[in-house]
PDB file of C-alpha atoms in Angstrom:
ATOM      1  CA  MET A 199      68.864 103.115 192.203  1.00 54.00           C
ATOM      2  CA  PRO A 200      69.337 103.856 188.468  1.00 62.00           C
ATOM      3  CA  GLN A 201      72.004 101.879 186.624  1.00 67.00           C
ATOM      4  CA  GLU A 202      73.250 104.493 184.151  1.00 74.00           C
ATOM      5  CA  GLY A 203      75.220 103.007 181.293  1.00 73.00           C
ATOM      6  CA  LYS A 204      74.148  99.451 182.192  1.00 74.00           C
ATOM      7  CA  PHE A 205      72.001  98.881 179.117  1.00 76.00           C
ATOM      8  CA  PHE A 206      72.092  99.021 175.349  1.00 76.00           C
ATOM      9  CA  ASN A 207      69.592  99.590 172.570  1.00 82.00           C
ATOM     10  CA  ALA A 208      69.451  97.801 169.220  1.00 82.00           C
ATOM     11  CA  GLN A 209      67.110  98.040 166.246  1.00 87.00           C
ATOM     12  CA  PHE A 210      66.643  95.500 163.470  1.00 84.00           C
ATOM     13  CA  LEU A 211      64.613  96.046 160.303  1.00 90.00           C
ATOM     14  CA  LEU A 212      63.096  92.696 159.369  1.00 87.00           C
ATOM     15  CA  ALA A 213      60.304  91.603 157.012  1.00 90.00           C
ATOM     16  CA  PHE A 214      58.323  88.443 157.733  1.00 90.00           C
ATOM     17  CA  PRO A 215      56.504  86.864 154.765  1.00 92.00           C
ATOM     18  CA  GLN A 216      54.878  84.240 157.013  1.00 95.00           C
ATOM     19  CA  SER A 217      54.294  83.490 160.681  1.00 96.00           C
ATOM     20  CA  CYS A 218      57.340  82.231 162.528  1.00 95.00           C
ATOM     21  CA  THR A 219      59.130  82.040 165.857  1.00 96.00           C
ATOM     22  CA  MET A 220      62.474  83.750 166.442  1.00 92.00           C
ATOM     23  CA  GLU A 221      64.876  82.952 169.253  1.00 94.00           C
ATOM     24  CA  PHE A 222      67.305  85.608 170.477  1.00 90.00           C
ATOM     25  CA  SER A 223      70.407  85.310 172.613  1.00 91.00           C
ATOM     26  CA  VAL A 224      73.048  87.847 173.580  1.00 86.00           C
ATOM     27  CA  ASN A 225      76.808  87.416 173.819  1.00 89.00           C
ATOM     28  CA  PHE A 226      79.312  90.161 174.522  1.00 88.00           C
ATOM     29  CA  LEU A 227      82.802  90.383 173.017  1.00 90.00           C
ATOM     30  CA  ASP A 228      85.460  92.680 174.510  1.00 90.00           C
ATOM     31  CA  LYS A 229      87.082  94.254 171.453  1.00 88.00           C
ATOM     32  CA  GLU A 230      90.462  94.701 173.169  1.00 92.00           C
ATOM     33  CA  THR A 231      90.938  91.350 174.930  1.00 94.00           C
ATOM     34  CA  LYS A 232      88.671  89.333 172.598  1.00 92.00           C
ATOM     35  CA  ARG A 233      87.102  87.816 175.727  1.00 94.00           C
ATOM     36  CA  LEU A 234      83.592  86.461 175.126  1.00 93.00           C
ATOM     37  CA  TRP A 235      80.833  86.579 177.720  1.00 90.00           C
ATOM     38  CA  GLU A 236      77.821  84.368 177.091  1.00 90.00           C
ATOM     39  CA  SER A 237      74.679  85.526 178.866  1.00 86.00           C
ATOM     40  CA  GLY A 238      72.966  82.123 178.920  1.00 87.00           C
ATOM     41  CA  VAL A 239      69.632  83.905 178.454  1.00 88.00           C
ATOM     42  CA  THR A 240      67.351  83.486 175.454  1.00 93.00           C
ATOM     43  CA  ALA A 241      64.067  85.076 174.436  1.00 93.00           C
ATOM     44  CA  GLU A 242      61.474  83.715 172.054  1.00 96.00           C
ATOM     45  CA  LEU A 243      59.407  86.027 169.864  1.00 93.00           C
ATOM     46  CA  LYS A 244      56.375  84.644 168.036  1.00 96.00           C
ATOM     47  CA  ILE A 245      55.464  86.570 164.878  1.00 94.00           C
ATOM     48  CA  HIS A 246      51.937  86.166 163.533  1.00 95.00           C
ATOM     49  CA  VAL A 247      51.405  87.308 159.942  1.00 92.00           C
ATOM     50  CA  SER A 248      47.818  87.357 158.710  1.00 90.00           C
ATOM     51  CA  SER A 249      46.931  87.391 155.031  1.00 76.00           C
TER      52      SER A 249
END
């Protein structure tokens, strides 16, 4: 069963001068109530830059 409206899309333009590892996490803030939801989920992205 499709979950319409249950996702979001984000784009980031980043430049990496050297190899590195980035860790991402997502928190949501309700703009009206200022309530914060912490997802508790992280993702690790390893960037390999060759010279």
